[in-house]
Amino acid sequence: MFPAHWMTAPDAQVFAEDYLFRAEALREQQRFVEAVPDYNIALCYWTNLPSVERVTHAWLLARAWVGRGQCLQMQAPERALEDYANAIDLMRSAPEAPGYGERILLPVALRGRAGLLADEERYEEGLRDAGESLELWRRLSEEGHAVGEDLADTLLKRAGIYMAADRMDESWTDCDEAVRVLDGLRGDGYEIELNLDGTALLCRAMSAERRGMDMDAMADLDAAAARLEVGWPDAPELSLSLFAGVLFERARLARKLGDDKQALDDCERSLQASQLAHRRQGQADYALWAEMYLERADLLAGGGVHGRALDDLEQALHYFEWVRKYGTGYDEARVEEAREKRREYVARMRDGRTFDA
């Protein structure tokens, strides 16, 4: 299967391209796990070519590294970071990109690496990559290429890094520009990708709330929920986990603003959407589930329904334990807070201070 000493460079090139095209087809279908082995084989053929042949086919090699990086960034971020770095280094030294398909590879790779660097709290490096990616997308846009969604996506990537670095003003500015870019595309009759639209509004809402702009944040969350609601529950393009996230953020903000009824309704719907995402799309965010159950427990307890609140607390503690064993971001202080609430609810039920039937 792999290239041997007897295989000619043209033969290896043909095999490499066949595996690359198959891998890309699988990636487009979001079948990332299946795509990786085909990327591996394509890269094996190319990296075993003589150096002069690797230079000739540098952009195809970069394309394979970028594609595999995109497939690996959730499950194997360290490997994805290495793939992006290999692709970026190669593209910086390669001959001029022959066409649009090659020119977009560098900003895509820089955007992907920016997010992974931010996940490692290397914020300045991530911001540098995101900024360079933005400049490349802007240049393509000025030349008349239809890259508005990529421009908005990269703005949101940088906004997320600013938010993680607690630079809220800059985060909100990027989110606001991303929303305006998408609104402009919509005004021109362009059909916006559903999840990107929802993500832009969600990110601007989160930045706005952290800047003390609660009513602006609620308006954005209402708009995001309304747009995503169009695809609920069966549209294949809808990210159910995104819809769950929007509803949960709105539940938290509604509670903060004193609307416990909306908060409880949104919390229950966010749990429903998140669990449906797990069943249909294999997406499981144990930390988010724990927070959802904890939030609903607080709302139920606020209404005096301590029995149901206690059930939700048990679920929250169950998922916090899963985070400790299998996930990241385990917060012992949050767990102890949930345990303290459990003791309080048990005491209230024992003393009859509850509205449970």
Coordinates of C-alpha atoms in Angstrom, one line a residue:
M1 CA 0.0 0.0 0.0
F2 CA 2.8 2.5 0.9
P3 CA 5.5 3.7 -1.6
A4 CA 8.5 1.5 -1.9
H5 CA 11.9 2.0 -3.4
W6 CA 10.7 0.6 -6.7
M7 CA 7.8 3.0 -7.2
T8 CA 8.3 5.8 -9.6
A9 CA 7.5 9.4 -8.6
P10 CA 4.7 9.7 -11.1
D11 CA 3.1 6.5 -9.8
A12 CA 3.4 7.8 -6.2
Q13 CA 1.9 11.1 -7.2
V14 CA -1.2 9.4 -8.7
F15 CA -1.7 7.3 -5.6
A16 CA -1.3 10.2 -3.3
E17 CA -3.8 12.3 -5.2
D18 CA -6.3 9.5 -5.2
Y19 CA -6.1 9.2 -1.4
L20 CA -6.2 12.9 -1.0
F21 CA -9.4 13.4 -3.0
R22 CA -11.1 10.5 -1.1
A23 CA -10.0 12.0 2.2
E24 CA -11.4 15.4 1.3
A25 CA -14.7 13.9 0.3
L26 CA -15.0 12.2 3.7
R27 CA -14.0 15.5 5.4
E28 CA -16.7 17.4 3.6
Q29 CA -19.2 14.9 5.0
Q30 CA -17.7 15.5 8.5
R31 CA -16.5 11.9 8.6
F32 CA -13.3 13.0 10.2
V33 CA -12.2 9.7 11.7
E34 CA -12.6 7.9 8.4
A35 CA -10.7 10.6 6.5
V36 CA -7.6 10.6 8.6
P37 CA -6.2 7.2 7.4
D38 CA -6.6 8.4 3.8
Y39 CA -4.7 11.6 4.6
N40 CA -2.0 9.5 6.3
I41 CA -1.5 7.4 3.2
A42 CA -1.4 10.4 0.8
L43 CA 1.1 12.1 3.1
C44 CA 3.2 9.0 3.2
Y45 CA 3.4 8.9 -0.6
W46 CA 4.3 12.5 -0.8
T47 CA 6.9 12.7 2.0
N48 CA 8.7 9.7 0.4
L49 CA 9.1 11.4 -2.9
P50 CA 12.5 12.9 -3.9
S51 CA 12.9 16.5 -2.6
V52 CA 12.6 18.0 -6.1
E53 CA 9.2 16.3 -6.6
R54 CA 8.0 17.5 -3.2
V55 CA 8.7 21.1 -4.2
T56 CA 6.8 20.6 -7.5
H57 CA 3.8 19.3 -5.6
A58 CA 4.2 21.5 -2.5
W59 CA 0.7 22.9 -2.6
L60 CA -0.9 19.5 -2.8
L61 CA 1.2 18.4 0.2
A62 CA 0.2 21.5 2.1
R63 CA -3.5 20.8 1.2
A64 CA -3.2 17.3 2.8
W65 CA -1.6 18.7 6.0
V66 CA -4.3 21.4 6.3
G67 CA -7.0 18.8 5.7
R68 CA -5.7 16.3 8.2
G69 CA -5.2 19.1 10.7
Q70 CA -8.9 20.1 10.4
C71 CA -9.9 16.4 11.0
L72 CA -7.6 16.1 14.1
Q73 CA -8.1 19.4 15.9
M74 CA -10.9 18.1 18.2
Q75 CA -9.5 14.6 19.0
A76 CA -5.8 15.1 18.7
P77 CA -5.0 18.8 18.9
E78 CA -1.2 18.4 19.4
R79 CA -1.0 16.4 16.1
A80 CA -3.3 19.0 14.4
L81 CA -1.0 21.8 15.6
E82 CA 2.0 20.0 14.1
D83 CA 0.1 19.5 10.8
Y84 CA -0.8 23.2 10.6
A85 CA 2.8 24.2 11.4
N86 CA 4.1 21.9 8.6
A87 CA 1.6 23.3 6.1
I88 CA 2.3 27.0 7.1
D89 CA 6.1 26.5 6.9
L90 CA 5.8 24.8 3.5
M91 CA 3.5 27.4 2.0
R92 CA 5.7 30.3 3.1
S93 CA 8.6 28.8 1.2
A94 CA 6.6 27.3 -1.8
P95 CA 6.4 28.9 -5.2
E96 CA 3.6 31.4 -5.7
A97 CA 0.1 29.9 -5.2
P98 CA -1.2 29.0 -8.7
G99 CA -4.9 29.7 -8.0
Y100 CA -7.6 30.6 -5.6
G101 CA -7.9 27.1 -4.2
E102 CA -4.2 27.3 -3.1
R103 CA -4.4 30.9 -1.9
I104 CA -7.1 30.1 0.7
L105 CA -5.0 27.3 2.3
L106 CA -2.7 29.7 4.2
P107 CA -5.4 31.7 5.9
V108 CA -7.3 28.5 6.7
A109 CA -4.2 27.0 8.3
L110 CA -3.4 30.1 10.2
R111 CA -7.0 30.3 11.5
G112 CA -6.9 26.7 12.6
R113 CA -3.6 27.1 14.4
A114 CA -4.8 30.2 16.1
G115 CA -7.6 28.4 17.8
L116 CA -5.3 25.6 19.0
L117 CA -2.7 28.0 20.3
A118 CA -5.5 29.8 22.3
D119 CA -6.6 26.4 23.7
E120 CA -3.0 26.2 25.2
E121 CA -3.4 29.7 26.5
R122 CA -0.8 31.0 24.1
Y123 CA -3.0 34.0 23.3
E124 CA -0.5 36.3 21.8
E125 CA 0.6 33.7 19.3
G126 CA -3.0 32.8 18.5
L127 CA -3.9 36.5 18.0
R128 CA -0.9 36.9 15.7
D129 CA -2.0 34.0 13.5
A130 CA -5.7 35.1 13.5
G131 CA -4.6 38.6 12.6
E132 CA -2.5 37.4 9.6
S133 CA -5.4 35.2 8.5
L134 CA -7.7 38.1 8.6
E135 CA -5.4 40.2 6.5
L136 CA -5.2 37.5 3.8
W137 CA -9.0 37.1 3.7
R138 CA -9.4 40.9 3.5
R139 CA -7.0 40.9 0.5
L140 CA -8.9 38.2 -1.2
S141 CA -12.2 40.1 -0.6
E142 CA -10.8 43.3 -2.1
E143 CA -9.8 41.3 -5.2
G144 CA -13.5 40.4 -5.6
H145 CA -13.5 36.8 -4.2
A146 CA -16.6 35.7 -2.3
V147 CA -14.9 35.1 1.1
G148 CA -17.3 36.9 3.4
E149 CA -18.2 33.9 5.5
D150 CA -14.5 33.0 5.9
L151 CA -13.8 36.6 6.9
A152 CA -16.6 36.5 9.5
D153 CA -15.5 33.1 10.8
T154 CA -11.9 34.4 11.3
L155 CA -13.2 37.5 13.1
L156 CA -15.1 35.2 15.4
K157 CA -12.0 33.1 16.0
R158 CA -10.0 36.2 17.0
A159 CA -12.9 37.4 19.1
G160 CA -12.9 34.1 21.0
I161 CA -9.2 34.5 21.7
Y162 CA -9.7 38.1 22.9
M163 CA -12.5 36.8 25.2
A164 CA -10.3 34.1 26.6
A165 CA -7.6 36.6 27.3
D166 CA -10.2 38.9 29.0
R167 CA -9.9 41.6 26.4
M168 CA -13.7 42.2 26.2
D169 CA -13.7 45.5 24.2
E170 CA -11.6 44.0 21.4
S171 CA -13.7 40.8 21.5
W172 CA -16.9 42.7 21.1
T173 CA -15.5 44.8 18.2
D174 CA -14.6 41.7 16.3
C175 CA -17.9 40.0 17.0
D176 CA -19.8 43.2 15.9
E177 CA -17.8 43.3 12.6
A178 CA -18.5 39.6 12.0
V179 CA -22.3 40.2 12.5
R180 CA -22.2 43.2 10.2
V181 CA -20.3 41.2 7.5
L182 CA -23.0 38.5 7.6
D183 CA -25.8 41.0 7.6
G184 CA -24.2 42.6 4.5
L185 CA -24.1 39.3 2.7
R186 CA -27.7 38.6 3.6
G187 CA -28.7 42.0 2.3
D188 CA -27.0 41.1 -1.0
G189 CA -29.1 38.0 -1.3
Y190 CA -26.5 35.6 -0.1
E191 CA -27.7 32.6 2.0
I192 CA -25.8 32.6 5.2
E193 CA -24.6 29.2 6.7
L194 CA -27.0 28.6 9.6
N195 CA -24.5 27.8 12.3
L196 CA -22.2 30.6 11.4
D197 CA -25.0 33.0 11.7
G198 CA -26.0 31.7 15.1
T199 CA -22.4 31.6 16.4
A200 CA -21.8 35.2 15.4
L201 CA -24.8 36.4 17.4
L202 CA -24.0 34.1 20.4
C203 CA -20.4 35.4 20.5
R204 CA -21.5 39.0 20.3
A205 CA -24.1 38.4 23.1
M206 CA -21.4 36.8 25.4
S207 CA -19.0 39.7 24.8
A208 CA -21.8 42.3 25.3
E209 CA -22.9 40.7 28.6
R210 CA -19.3 40.7 29.9
R211 CA -19.2 44.4 29.1
G212 CA -22.3 45.1 31.1
M213 CA -24.6 45.4 28.0
D214 CA -27.2 42.9 29.2
M215 CA -30.2 44.1 27.1
D216 CA -28.0 44.1 23.9
A217 CA -26.9 40.6 24.8
M218 CA -30.5 39.4 25.3
A219 CA -31.5 40.9 21.9
D220 CA -28.7 39.0 20.2
L221 CA -29.6 35.8 22.0
D222 CA -33.2 36.2 21.0
A223 CA -32.1 36.7 17.3
A224 CA -29.8 33.7 17.4
A225 CA -32.5 31.4 18.9
A226 CA -35.0 32.6 16.3
R227 CA -32.7 31.9 13.4
L228 CA -31.6 28.5 14.7
E229 CA -35.2 27.6 15.6
V230 CA -35.9 27.4 11.8
G231 CA -33.8 24.2 11.7
W232 CA -35.1 22.6 14.9
P233 CA -35.1 19.7 15.3
D234 CA -34.5 17.9 12.0
A235 CA -32.5 20.1 9.7
P236 CA -29.2 18.2 9.0
E237 CA -27.3 21.5 8.8
L238 CA -28.3 22.6 12.3
S239 CA -25.7 22.1 15.0
L240 CA -27.9 21.0 17.9
S241 CA -25.1 21.6 20.4
L242 CA -24.9 25.3 19.2
F243 CA -28.7 25.6 19.6
A244 CA -28.4 24.2 23.1
G245 CA -25.6 26.7 23.9
V246 CA -27.7 29.6 22.7
L247 CA -30.6 28.6 24.8
F248 CA -28.5 28.0 27.9
E249 CA -26.8 31.4 27.6
R250 CA -30.3 33.0 27.3
A251 CA -31.5 31.0 30.3
R252 CA -28.6 32.3 32.4
L253 CA -29.1 35.9 31.3
A254 CA -32.9 35.7 31.8
R255 CA -32.4 34.5 35.3
K256 CA -29.9 37.4 35.9
L257 CA -32.6 39.8 34.6
G258 CA -35.2 38.3 36.9
D259 CA -37.3 36.3 34.4
D260 CA -37.2 32.9 36.0
K261 CA -40.0 31.5 33.9
Q262 CA -38.1 32.1 30.6
A263 CA -34.9 30.9 32.3
L264 CA -36.5 27.6 33.3
D265 CA -38.1 27.1 29.8
D266 CA -34.8 27.8 28.0
C267 CA -32.8 25.6 30.4
E268 CA -35.1 22.6 29.8
R269 CA -35.0 23.1 26.1
S270 CA -31.2 23.5 26.1
L271 CA -30.9 20.1 27.9
Q272 CA -33.3 18.5 25.4
A273 CA -31.2 19.9 22.4
S274 CA -27.9 18.9 24.0
Q275 CA -29.0 15.4 24.6
L276 CA -30.4 15.1 21.1
A277 CA -27.0 16.3 19.8
H278 CA -25.4 13.4 21.7
R279 CA -27.8 10.8 20.3
R280 CA -27.8 12.0 16.7
Q281 CA -24.4 13.7 16.2
G282 CA -22.2 12.0 18.9
Q283 CA -21.5 15.4 20.6
A284 CA -21.1 15.1 24.3
D285 CA -20.1 18.1 26.5
Y286 CA -20.2 16.7 30.0
A287 CA -19.1 20.0 31.5
L288 CA -21.9 21.9 29.8
W289 CA -24.4 19.2 30.9
A290 CA -23.3 19.5 34.5
E291 CA -23.8 23.3 34.3
M292 CA -27.2 22.9 32.7
Y293 CA -28.4 20.6 35.4
L294 CA -27.0 22.9 38.1
E295 CA -28.7 25.9 36.6
R296 CA -32.0 24.1 36.4
A297 CA -31.6 22.9 40.0
D298 CA -31.2 26.5 41.1
L299 CA -34.3 27.6 39.2
L300 CA -36.4 24.7 40.6
A301 CA -35.2 25.3 44.1
G302 CA -36.0 29.0 43.7
G303 CA -39.6 27.9 43.1
G304 CA -39.6 25.7 46.2
V305 CA -39.5 22.4 44.1
H306 CA -36.5 20.9 46.0
G307 CA -37.2 17.3 45.2
R308 CA -36.7 17.8 41.4
A309 CA -33.9 20.2 42.2
L310 CA -32.2 17.5 44.1
D311 CA -32.5 15.1 41.2
D312 CA -30.9 17.7 38.9
L313 CA -28.1 18.2 41.4
E314 CA -27.4 14.5 41.4
Q315 CA -27.2 14.6 37.6
A316 CA -24.9 17.6 37.7
L317 CA -22.5 15.8 40.2
H318 CA -22.6 12.7 38.0
Y319 CA -21.5 14.7 34.9
F320 CA -18.9 16.7 36.9
E321 CA -17.4 13.3 37.8
W322 CA -17.3 12.4 34.1
V323 CA -15.5 15.6 33.4
R324 CA -12.9 14.7 36.1
K325 CA -12.3 11.3 34.6
Y326 CA -12.7 11.9 30.8
G327 CA -12.7 15.6 30.1
T328 CA -11.0 18.9 30.7
G329 CA -11.8 21.9 32.9
Y330 CA -12.8 20.1 36.1
D331 CA -13.6 22.7 38.8
E332 CA -13.5 21.4 42.3
A333 CA -15.0 24.6 43.7
R334 CA -18.1 24.2 41.4
V335 CA -18.5 20.6 42.6
E336 CA -18.3 21.6 46.2
E337 CA -20.9 24.3 45.5
A338 CA -23.2 21.6 44.1
R339 CA -22.6 19.4 47.2
E340 CA -23.4 22.2 49.5
K341 CA -26.7 22.9 47.7
R342 CA -27.5 19.2 47.9
R343 CA -27.1 19.3 51.7
E344 CA -29.3 22.4 51.8
Y345 CA -32.1 20.9 49.7
V346 CA -32.1 17.7 51.7
A347 CA -32.5 19.7 54.9
R348 CA -35.4 21.8 53.4
M349 CA -37.2 18.6 52.4
R350 CA -36.6 17.0 55.8
D351 CA -38.1 20.1 57.5
G352 CA -41.0 20.3 55.1
R353 CA -39.9 23.7 53.6
T354 CA -40.7 22.8 50.1
F355 CA -43.6 22.9 47.5
D356 CA -42.9 19.4 46.2
A357 CA -46.0 17.4 45.7

